[in-house]
Amino acid sequence: MVSHYIFSQLVLFALLWLFILLHLTWPKRPVAAPATPTEEPEPLTPKRHHSNEPKPFEGLTHKPHCALWERETPHPQAPPPVPPDPMPPTNRRPRGVDSSRQFCPHAGCDYRGWLGLGNLRANGHPSGGPWRQFHCTSCKGYFLETHGTIFHGKHAAVERIVHVLACLAEGLGIRATARVFEVDANTVLHWLVEAAEQLRAFSAYFLCDLHLEQLQLDEVYAVLRARKAGEISEEEAITRLEHAPSWVWTAMDPTSKLLVVVEVGHRTVAMAQRVVHQVTRVLAPGCVPLFLTDGLKDYATAILSHFGQWMHPERRQDKGPRPKPRWMPLPGLCYAQVVKSYRRRRLVGVTHRVVFGTRLAIEQVLATCGWTINTAFVERLNLDIRQRVAAIGRRVNTLCQDEAGLQQQLVLFQVYHNFVVPHSSLRQRLLVPEPPHGRSAAKVWRPCTPAMAAGVTDHVWSLKEVLGYRVPPWPQPQTV
Ligand SMILES: [Zn+2]
C-alpha cells in the first residue's frame, strides 16, 4: 500500500516537473501574444478621426512671440528717400550705351541709388580695362559698371568666377570645384561668401510685394559634419549635431515653384517664427496665402502670430465684465497640415489636419490647380536642394559645413533655382513656333523660370547676368 502511495506521489511530481519544464521551454509566443494587438493597425482610429474634425479655435490671450518682429518694431526701416526729378534731356547725341541698370553709388549725391533719371553718361573704358565707366552729371563722380558686384576689382576672368559659382550652384563641393578650375579652395570659398552677400540683396530686391495663393513649408535635416571625420568621438559628434542648427527650412509657392524663403536653424518654434516672418516680408500687404506644412506644431504658432489679429469675443451673458480680447487668425487664413505617420521608418498613413479655416475653403483654393491637400512640391524641392547643395546630406568633406557656409550655399541655390534654371513644368507653348535653326528642331516651347512664373521678371537670367546685376539700395518707382 505504501509503495502504491509513493508511486502516485512520484507520478504527481513527474507531472509537476513536466509542467514546469513545459512552461519554461515553451516558445515565448503565448507570452508575447497580448502585445500583438498593438501592432494591429488602428486601435486608435476613433481618436484620429476625432482630431480631424474641425474644432473651433478659441484664440490666445497673448500674441505669440517673434524675435524678428520685436527687433524690427522699435527700429522700423526708414522709408526710401523720394527720388529727385529726372535730369532734363540735353542736346547731345542720343546715348548708344544702355545705362538703364546703372545708378550713381556716391554718398551725398541726390541721384544715388535711382535708376533711369538721366543723370548718367557712358564714359568708355578707363585705361583699356574690360569694364565701362559711367559719369554722374549731378555729383560729377565716376564709377565702373561693376561697382558693388563680385566682378569689381577682381583680377580673375569673369567667365572663371561665373563658372566656379555655377559649379557650386550645380552641387559640386568647394574642394572639388577648386580642383576642377585649379584655384585655391579658399579663393572659391571667398567668392562664394562675396557672391552670397550680393545674391541675398538680389533676392530681397526682386522678391517683394508678391501675391501668392499658396505656400508649402517644410524643413529638411542637414548633415553638418565636423571638419574631419574621425577626429572626434562619436559621442562628441552627436552632441555637436544636437547643438548644430542642422535643419534647412524652406517655403515655396507650389504654383510658380518660387523658393520664397530658405533658412538654416534649429527645429524650434523660434525658427518657425523666423521663417514665417521672412514670408510676410516677401508678400504684398494684405496677401494671406493658403499654408500647407507637415505636422510640426510650431508652424501653427508661427502662422497664427503673423497672420492673426485681436478680436473681442461676444458676451455670453448680458451682465458681467466684457471677455478679454483674444488673438485670433485672420478671417481669410487657411492652414492645413499633412501628417505622416511612420512605423519602422515606413510610411503607414497620411492624414490631413485643417488647423485654420475650413476644409471647403482650402479645397476651393486647391481645386483651381486640380490638387488636394499635399506638401509634395516642397518635398520635391528639398530633394533638389539635397542634390544641389553639397554641404547637405552627402558624405563629402566640404569646407563649408558650418551654419554660415551652408546659408551661403543656400542663397546661391535660391537665386539659381528662381532665376536661372528653367523649370520643365512651367514651360509655355509658343503661339508661333520658331523655325528650325541649323540641325535643331523647331522651337515650340518657351522656357520659364519660377521667377518668371511668379511675375517677378520677364526672362531667363544667366548666372553671369545675375552676378553682374547692380542691386539698387531701395525699391524703384514702377515705370509705367
Ligand atoms: Zn551722383
Coordinates of C-alpha atoms and ligand atoms in Angstrom, one line a residue:
M1 CA 0.0 0.0 0.0
V2 CA 2.8 2.3 1.0
S3 CA 4.6 1.7 -2.3
H4 CA 1.4 2.5 -4.2
Y5 CA 1.2 5.7 -2.3
I6 CA 4.8 6.6 -3.1
F7 CA 4.2 5.7 -6.7
S8 CA 1.3 8.1 -7.0
Q9 CA 3.3 10.8 -5.3
L10 CA 6.1 10.2 -7.8
V11 CA 3.7 10.4 -10.7
L12 CA 2.4 13.7 -9.3
F13 CA 6.0 15.0 -9.0
A14 CA 6.8 13.9 -12.5
L15 CA 3.7 15.6 -13.8
L16 CA 4.5 18.8 -11.9
W17 CA 8.1 18.8 -13.2
L18 CA 6.9 18.2 -16.7
F19 CA 4.5 21.1 -16.4
I20 CA 7.3 23.4 -15.1
L21 CA 9.6 22.3 -17.9
L22 CA 7.0 22.9 -20.5
H23 CA 6.2 26.3 -19.1
L24 CA 9.9 27.3 -19.2
T25 CA 10.8 25.9 -22.6
W26 CA 7.5 26.8 -24.4
P27 CA 8.1 29.4 -27.2
K28 CA 7.5 32.9 -26.0
R29 CA 4.7 33.5 -28.4
P30 CA 1.9 33.0 -25.9
V31 CA 3.6 35.5 -23.6
A32 CA 4.0 37.9 -26.4
A33 CA 0.5 37.4 -27.6
P34 CA -1.0 40.2 -25.7
A35 CA 1.4 42.6 -27.4
T36 CA 0.2 41.7 -30.9
P37 CA -3.0 43.7 -30.8
T38 CA -0.9 46.9 -30.6
E39 CA 0.7 46.0 -33.9
E40 CA -2.7 45.6 -35.4
P41 CA -3.4 48.8 -37.3
E42 CA -5.5 51.5 -35.8
P43 CA -6.9 50.7 -32.4
L44 CA -6.6 54.5 -32.1
T45 CA -8.6 55.3 -35.2
P46 CA -11.6 56.7 -33.5
K47 CA -9.3 59.2 -31.7
R48 CA -7.6 60.2 -35.0
H49 CA -10.9 60.7 -36.7
H50 CA -11.9 62.8 -33.8
S51 CA -8.8 65.1 -34.3
N52 CA -9.8 65.5 -37.9
E53 CA -13.0 67.2 -37.0
P54 CA -12.6 71.0 -37.1
K55 CA -12.7 72.3 -33.6
P56 CA -13.5 76.0 -33.2
F57 CA -10.3 77.7 -32.3
E58 CA -10.8 79.8 -29.2
G59 CA -7.9 82.2 -29.7
L60 CA -5.0 83.1 -27.5
T61 CA -4.9 85.7 -24.7
H62 CA -1.3 86.5 -25.6
K63 CA 0.2 87.2 -29.0
P64 CA 2.9 84.6 -29.6
H65 CA 6.4 86.0 -29.5
C66 CA 8.5 86.5 -32.7
A67 CA 12.1 87.7 -32.2
L68 CA 12.4 89.4 -35.6
W69 CA 9.2 91.3 -35.0
E70 CA 10.3 92.6 -31.7
R71 CA 13.7 93.6 -33.2
E72 CA 12.1 95.5 -36.1
T73 CA 9.3 97.3 -34.3
P74 CA 11.4 99.7 -32.3
H75 CA 13.7 100.3 -35.3
P76 CA 11.4 100.4 -38.3
Q77 CA 13.2 100.5 -41.6
A78 CA 13.5 104.1 -42.9
P79 CA 11.2 104.6 -45.9
P80 CA 13.2 105.0 -49.1
P81 CA 14.0 108.6 -49.9
V82 CA 12.0 110.5 -52.5
P83 CA 13.5 110.3 -56.0
P84 CA 14.7 113.6 -57.4
D85 CA 13.3 114.9 -60.7
P86 CA 14.8 113.4 -63.8
M87 CA 17.6 115.4 -65.4
P88 CA 16.4 117.4 -68.4
P89 CA 17.5 115.9 -71.7
T90 CA 20.5 117.6 -73.4
N91 CA 21.2 118.4 -77.0
R92 CA 24.0 115.9 -77.1
R93 CA 23.7 113.0 -79.5
P94 CA 21.5 110.2 -78.2
R95 CA 23.2 107.7 -76.0
G96 CA 24.1 104.4 -77.5
V97 CA 25.1 102.7 -74.2
D98 CA 22.3 101.2 -72.1
S99 CA 22.5 102.8 -68.7
S100 CA 19.1 101.6 -67.6
R101 CA 20.5 99.3 -64.9
Q102 CA 23.1 101.8 -63.6
F103 CA 22.8 104.1 -60.7
C104 CA 25.2 106.6 -59.0
P105 CA 26.7 104.9 -55.9
H106 CA 28.2 108.1 -54.4
A107 CA 27.1 109.1 -50.9
G108 CA 25.8 112.6 -50.8
C109 CA 24.6 112.6 -54.4
D110 CA 20.9 113.3 -54.8
Y111 CA 20.7 110.8 -57.5
R112 CA 22.3 108.0 -55.5
G113 CA 20.6 104.7 -55.9
W114 CA 18.0 105.8 -58.5
L115 CA 17.6 104.2 -61.9
G116 CA 16.8 105.9 -65.2
L117 CA 16.8 109.6 -64.2
G118 CA 19.1 110.7 -67.0
N119 CA 22.0 111.7 -64.7
L120 CA 24.5 109.2 -66.2
R121 CA 26.8 109.3 -69.1
A122 CA 28.8 106.4 -70.5
N123 CA 32.4 107.2 -70.4
G124 CA 34.4 104.5 -72.2
H125 CA 36.8 102.0 -70.7
P126 CA 39.4 103.6 -68.5
S127 CA 43.0 102.5 -69.4
G128 CA 41.7 99.9 -71.7
G129 CA 40.1 97.8 -69.0
P130 CA 37.2 95.4 -69.5
W131 CA 34.6 97.5 -67.8
R132 CA 32.9 100.6 -68.8
Q133 CA 32.9 103.8 -66.7
F134 CA 29.9 106.0 -66.0
H135 CA 29.9 109.6 -65.1
C136 CA 27.2 111.1 -62.9
T137 CA 26.3 114.6 -64.1
S138 CA 24.8 115.5 -60.7
C139 CA 27.7 114.8 -58.4
K140 CA 30.4 114.8 -61.1
G141 CA 31.5 111.4 -59.8
Y142 CA 32.7 108.4 -61.8
F143 CA 32.1 104.7 -61.2
L144 CA 32.5 101.4 -63.0
E145 CA 29.6 99.3 -64.3
T146 CA 30.7 96.6 -61.9
H147 CA 30.5 98.7 -58.8
G148 CA 29.1 96.7 -55.9
T149 CA 29.2 93.4 -57.8
I150 CA 31.5 90.4 -57.3
F151 CA 33.4 91.3 -60.5
H152 CA 34.5 94.6 -59.1
G153 CA 38.3 94.8 -58.6
K154 CA 38.9 91.1 -59.5
H155 CA 41.9 90.1 -61.5
A156 CA 40.4 86.7 -62.3
A157 CA 38.5 86.4 -65.6
V158 CA 34.8 87.0 -65.3
E159 CA 34.0 83.7 -67.0
R160 CA 36.1 81.9 -64.4
I161 CA 34.3 83.4 -61.5
V162 CA 30.9 82.6 -63.1
H163 CA 31.9 79.0 -63.9
V164 CA 33.2 78.4 -60.4
L165 CA 30.0 79.7 -58.9
A166 CA 27.9 77.8 -61.4
C167 CA 29.7 74.6 -60.4
L168 CA 28.8 75.3 -56.7
A169 CA 25.3 76.0 -57.7
E170 CA 25.1 72.7 -59.5
G171 CA 26.1 70.8 -56.4
L172 CA 29.9 70.3 -56.7
G173 CA 31.6 70.8 -53.3
I174 CA 34.1 73.6 -52.7
R175 CA 37.2 71.4 -52.8
A176 CA 36.0 69.6 -56.0
T177 CA 35.3 72.9 -57.7
A178 CA 38.7 74.2 -56.7
R179 CA 40.3 71.1 -58.3
V180 CA 38.3 71.5 -61.5
F181 CA 39.4 75.0 -62.0
E182 CA 42.8 74.7 -60.4
V183 CA 42.0 77.5 -58.0
D184 CA 42.8 77.6 -54.3
A185 CA 39.9 76.3 -52.2
N186 CA 40.0 79.4 -50.1
T187 CA 39.5 81.5 -53.2
V188 CA 36.4 79.6 -54.1
L189 CA 35.1 80.0 -50.5
H190 CA 35.9 83.7 -50.7
W191 CA 34.0 84.1 -53.9
L192 CA 31.0 82.2 -52.5
V193 CA 30.9 84.4 -49.5
E194 CA 31.1 87.5 -51.6
A195 CA 28.5 86.3 -54.1
A196 CA 26.1 85.2 -51.3
E197 CA 26.1 88.7 -49.9
Q198 CA 25.2 90.2 -53.3
L199 CA 22.6 87.4 -54.1
R200 CA 20.9 88.0 -50.7
A201 CA 20.3 91.6 -51.7
F202 CA 19.3 90.4 -55.2
S203 CA 16.6 88.1 -53.8
A204 CA 15.4 90.8 -51.3
Y205 CA 15.2 93.3 -54.2
F206 CA 13.1 91.1 -56.5
L207 CA 11.1 89.0 -54.1
C208 CA 8.8 91.6 -52.6
D209 CA 5.1 92.5 -52.9
L210 CA 4.3 89.1 -54.1
H211 CA 0.7 87.9 -54.5
L212 CA 0.8 84.2 -53.7
E213 CA -2.2 81.9 -53.4
Q214 CA -0.5 79.0 -51.7
L215 CA 2.7 78.3 -49.8
Q216 CA 4.2 75.0 -48.8
L217 CA 6.6 74.9 -45.9
D218 CA 8.9 72.2 -44.9
E219 CA 12.2 71.5 -43.0
V220 CA 14.8 69.1 -44.1
Y221 CA 17.6 67.6 -42.0
A222 CA 21.1 68.6 -43.0
V223 CA 24.1 66.5 -42.1
L224 CA 26.5 69.1 -40.8
R225 CA 29.6 67.2 -40.1
A226 CA 32.7 68.1 -38.1
R227 CA 35.6 69.3 -40.2
K228 CA 37.3 65.9 -40.4
A229 CA 35.5 62.7 -39.7
G230 CA 37.3 60.5 -37.2
E231 CA 38.9 63.4 -35.3
I232 CA 36.1 63.5 -32.7
S233 CA 34.4 60.7 -30.9
E234 CA 31.0 59.5 -31.9
E235 CA 29.6 60.8 -28.7
E236 CA 31.0 64.2 -29.3
A237 CA 29.8 64.2 -32.8
I238 CA 26.3 63.5 -31.7
T239 CA 26.3 66.3 -29.0
R240 CA 27.6 68.6 -31.7
L241 CA 24.9 67.6 -34.1
E242 CA 22.3 68.2 -31.5
H243 CA 23.6 71.7 -30.9
A244 CA 24.2 72.3 -34.6
P245 CA 21.5 74.2 -36.4
S246 CA 21.1 71.4 -38.8
W247 CA 17.7 71.9 -40.3
V248 CA 17.1 73.7 -43.6
W249 CA 13.7 75.4 -43.6
T250 CA 12.0 76.2 -46.9
A251 CA 8.9 78.0 -48.0
M252 CA 7.8 77.8 -51.7
D253 CA 4.9 78.6 -53.9
P254 CA 3.8 75.4 -55.5
T255 CA 2.2 77.2 -58.5
S256 CA 5.2 79.1 -59.6
K257 CA 7.8 76.9 -57.9
L258 CA 9.3 80.1 -56.5
L259 CA 11.5 79.4 -53.5
V260 CA 10.5 82.2 -51.3
V261 CA 12.4 81.6 -48.1
V262 CA 15.3 79.3 -47.3
E263 CA 16.9 79.4 -43.8
V264 CA 19.1 77.3 -41.6
G265 CA 18.4 76.7 -38.0
H266 CA 17.2 74.5 -35.2
R267 CA 13.9 72.8 -35.3
T268 CA 12.2 75.1 -32.8
V269 CA 9.3 77.4 -32.6
A270 CA 11.6 80.4 -32.7
M271 CA 12.9 79.2 -36.0
A272 CA 9.4 78.6 -37.3
Q273 CA 8.6 82.2 -36.3
R274 CA 11.7 83.4 -38.2
V275 CA 10.7 81.6 -41.4
V276 CA 7.1 82.8 -41.4
H277 CA 8.3 86.3 -40.6
Q278 CA 10.5 86.2 -43.7
V279 CA 7.4 85.0 -45.6
T280 CA 5.5 88.1 -44.5
R281 CA 8.3 90.3 -45.8
V282 CA 8.0 88.9 -49.3
L283 CA 4.2 89.0 -49.5
A284 CA 2.3 92.0 -50.7
P285 CA 0.4 93.8 -47.9
G286 CA -2.9 92.1 -47.2
C287 CA -2.0 88.9 -49.0
V288 CA -2.9 85.8 -47.0
P289 CA -2.0 82.7 -48.8
L290 CA -3.1 79.1 -48.0
F291 CA -0.4 77.5 -45.9
L292 CA 0.4 73.8 -46.2
T293 CA 3.0 72.2 -43.9
D294 CA 4.0 68.9 -42.3
G295 CA 2.7 68.0 -38.9
L296 CA 5.2 70.2 -36.9
K297 CA 3.1 72.0 -34.5
D298 CA 5.3 75.1 -34.3
Y299 CA 4.1 76.2 -37.7
A300 CA 0.7 76.8 -36.3
T301 CA 2.0 79.2 -33.6
A302 CA 4.2 81.0 -36.1
I303 CA 1.5 81.4 -38.7
L304 CA -1.0 82.5 -36.1
S305 CA 1.3 85.1 -34.7
H306 CA 2.0 86.7 -38.2
F307 CA -1.5 86.2 -39.7
G308 CA -3.7 87.0 -36.7
Q309 CA -5.4 89.9 -35.1
W310 CA -7.1 90.9 -31.7
M311 CA -10.8 90.1 -31.6
H312 CA -13.3 90.9 -28.9
P313 CA -15.4 87.8 -28.2
E314 CA -19.1 88.3 -27.8
R315 CA -20.5 88.4 -24.3
R316 CA -22.1 85.1 -23.3
Q317 CA -24.2 86.7 -20.7
D318 CA -25.9 90.0 -20.5
K319 CA -24.1 91.1 -17.4
G320 CA -20.6 90.8 -16.1
P321 CA -17.3 92.0 -17.4
R322 CA -16.5 92.0 -21.1
P323 CA -14.5 89.0 -22.1
K324 CA -10.8 89.7 -22.7
P325 CA -9.7 90.2 -26.3
R326 CA -8.3 87.2 -28.0
W327 CA -5.6 86.8 -30.6
M328 CA -7.4 85.0 -33.5
P329 CA -6.4 84.0 -37.0
L330 CA -7.3 86.5 -39.8
P331 CA -10.7 85.6 -41.3
G332 CA -9.1 84.6 -44.6
L333 CA -6.4 82.5 -43.1
C334 CA -6.4 78.8 -44.2
Y335 CA -3.8 76.4 -43.0
A336 CA -3.7 72.6 -43.2
Q337 CA -1.1 70.1 -42.2
V338 CA -0.1 66.9 -43.9
V339 CA 0.5 64.5 -41.0
K340 CA 2.5 61.4 -42.0
S341 CA 2.8 58.5 -39.6
Y342 CA 5.7 56.1 -39.8
R343 CA 6.2 52.6 -38.4
R344 CA 9.7 51.2 -38.5
R345 CA 10.7 54.0 -40.9
R346 CA 8.0 53.1 -43.3
L347 CA 5.2 55.4 -44.2
V348 CA 2.0 53.8 -43.0
G349 CA -0.5 56.6 -43.2
V350 CA -1.2 60.2 -44.2
T351 CA -3.9 62.3 -42.6
H352 CA -4.8 65.9 -43.4
R353 CA -5.5 68.2 -40.5
V354 CA -7.2 71.5 -41.1
V355 CA -5.8 73.9 -38.5
F356 CA -7.2 77.3 -39.5
G357 CA -10.1 78.0 -42.0
T358 CA -12.4 75.4 -43.3
R359 CA -11.7 72.3 -45.3
L360 CA -14.1 73.6 -48.0
A361 CA -12.2 76.9 -48.4
I362 CA -8.9 75.0 -48.6
E363 CA -10.2 72.6 -51.2
Q364 CA -11.6 75.5 -53.3
V365 CA -8.1 77.1 -53.5
L366 CA -6.5 73.8 -54.4
A367 CA -9.2 72.9 -56.9
T368 CA -8.2 75.7 -59.3
C369 CA -5.0 73.7 -59.8
G370 CA -6.6 70.3 -59.6
W371 CA -4.8 69.4 -56.4
T372 CA -5.7 68.1 -53.0
I373 CA -4.0 68.9 -49.7
N374 CA -0.3 68.0 -50.1
T375 CA 3.2 69.0 -49.4
A376 CA 4.6 67.1 -52.4
F377 CA 6.0 70.2 -54.2
V378 CA 8.2 71.4 -51.3
E379 CA 9.4 67.9 -50.7
R380 CA 10.4 67.7 -54.3
L381 CA 12.2 71.0 -54.0
N382 CA 14.0 69.7 -50.9
L383 CA 15.2 66.8 -52.9
D384 CA 16.7 69.3 -55.4
I385 CA 18.4 71.1 -52.5
R386 CA 19.9 67.9 -51.3
Q387 CA 21.3 67.3 -54.8
R388 CA 22.4 70.8 -55.5
V389 CA 23.8 71.9 -52.1
A390 CA 26.9 69.9 -51.4
A391 CA 27.0 70.7 -47.7
I392 CA 23.7 68.9 -47.0
G393 CA 23.2 65.2 -46.7
R394 CA 26.1 64.0 -48.7
R395 CA 29.1 62.3 -47.4
V396 CA 31.6 64.7 -48.8
N397 CA 34.1 66.8 -46.9
T398 CA 33.3 70.3 -47.8
L399 CA 34.9 73.4 -46.4
C400 CA 31.5 74.8 -45.9
Q401 CA 29.9 72.9 -43.2
D402 CA 29.2 75.5 -40.5
E403 CA 25.9 77.3 -40.4
A404 CA 27.1 80.4 -42.2
G405 CA 28.7 78.4 -45.0
L406 CA 25.5 76.4 -45.5
Q407 CA 23.4 79.6 -45.6
Q408 CA 25.6 81.0 -48.3
Q409 CA 25.3 77.9 -50.5
L410 CA 21.5 78.0 -50.0
V411 CA 21.4 81.7 -51.0
L412 CA 23.2 80.7 -54.2
F413 CA 20.8 77.8 -54.7
Q414 CA 17.8 80.1 -54.1
V415 CA 18.7 82.6 -56.8
Y416 CA 19.9 79.8 -59.2
H417 CA 16.6 77.9 -58.8
N418 CA 14.4 81.0 -59.0
F419 CA 16.0 83.0 -61.8
V420 CA 18.5 80.9 -63.8
V421 CA 17.2 77.3 -64.2
P422 CA 14.0 77.0 -66.3
H423 CA 11.5 74.6 -64.7
S424 CA 10.2 72.0 -67.1
S425 CA 6.7 72.0 -65.7
L426 CA 6.5 75.8 -66.2
R427 CA 7.4 75.9 -69.9
Q428 CA 4.9 77.8 -72.1
R429 CA 3.8 76.8 -75.6
L430 CA 4.8 79.4 -78.1
L431 CA 1.9 80.8 -80.1
V432 CA 4.1 80.8 -83.2
P433 CA 6.8 78.1 -83.2
E434 CA 10.3 79.4 -84.0
P435 CA 11.6 77.9 -87.3
P436 CA 14.3 75.2 -87.0
H437 CA 17.8 76.5 -86.6
G438 CA 20.5 74.5 -88.3
R439 CA 20.2 71.0 -87.1
S440 CA 17.9 71.7 -84.2
A441 CA 14.2 71.2 -84.4
A442 CA 11.6 73.9 -84.4
K443 CA 11.2 75.6 -81.1
V444 CA 7.7 75.1 -79.7
W445 CA 8.2 75.8 -76.0
R446 CA 9.3 78.9 -74.2
P447 CA 11.4 78.1 -71.2
C448 CA 10.2 79.6 -68.0
T449 CA 11.8 80.0 -64.6
P450 CA 9.9 80.2 -61.2
A451 CA 10.7 83.9 -61.1
M452 CA 9.0 84.4 -64.5
A453 CA 6.0 82.3 -63.4
A454 CA 5.7 84.5 -60.3
G455 CA 5.7 87.6 -62.5
V456 CA 9.0 88.9 -60.9
T457 CA 11.0 89.0 -64.1
D458 CA 10.3 88.6 -67.9
H459 CA 13.3 86.4 -69.0
V460 CA 15.6 83.6 -68.1
W461 CA 18.7 85.1 -66.4
S462 CA 22.2 83.8 -66.9
L463 CA 24.3 83.4 -63.8
K464 CA 26.7 86.0 -65.2
E465 CA 23.8 88.4 -65.6
V466 CA 22.7 87.8 -62.0
L467 CA 26.2 88.3 -60.6
G468 CA 26.8 91.4 -62.7
Y469 CA 23.5 93.0 -61.6
R470 CA 23.9 96.1 -59.5
V471 CA 21.2 95.8 -56.9
P472 CA 19.8 99.3 -56.1
P473 CA 19.7 100.1 -52.4
W474 CA 15.9 100.6 -52.4
P475 CA 12.8 99.7 -54.5
Q476 CA 12.5 101.8 -57.6
P477 CA 9.2 103.5 -58.7
Q478 CA 7.2 101.4 -61.1
T479 CA 7.8 102.5 -64.7
V480 CA 4.5 102.8 -66.4
Ligands
ZN1 ZN 26.0 111.0 -58.4

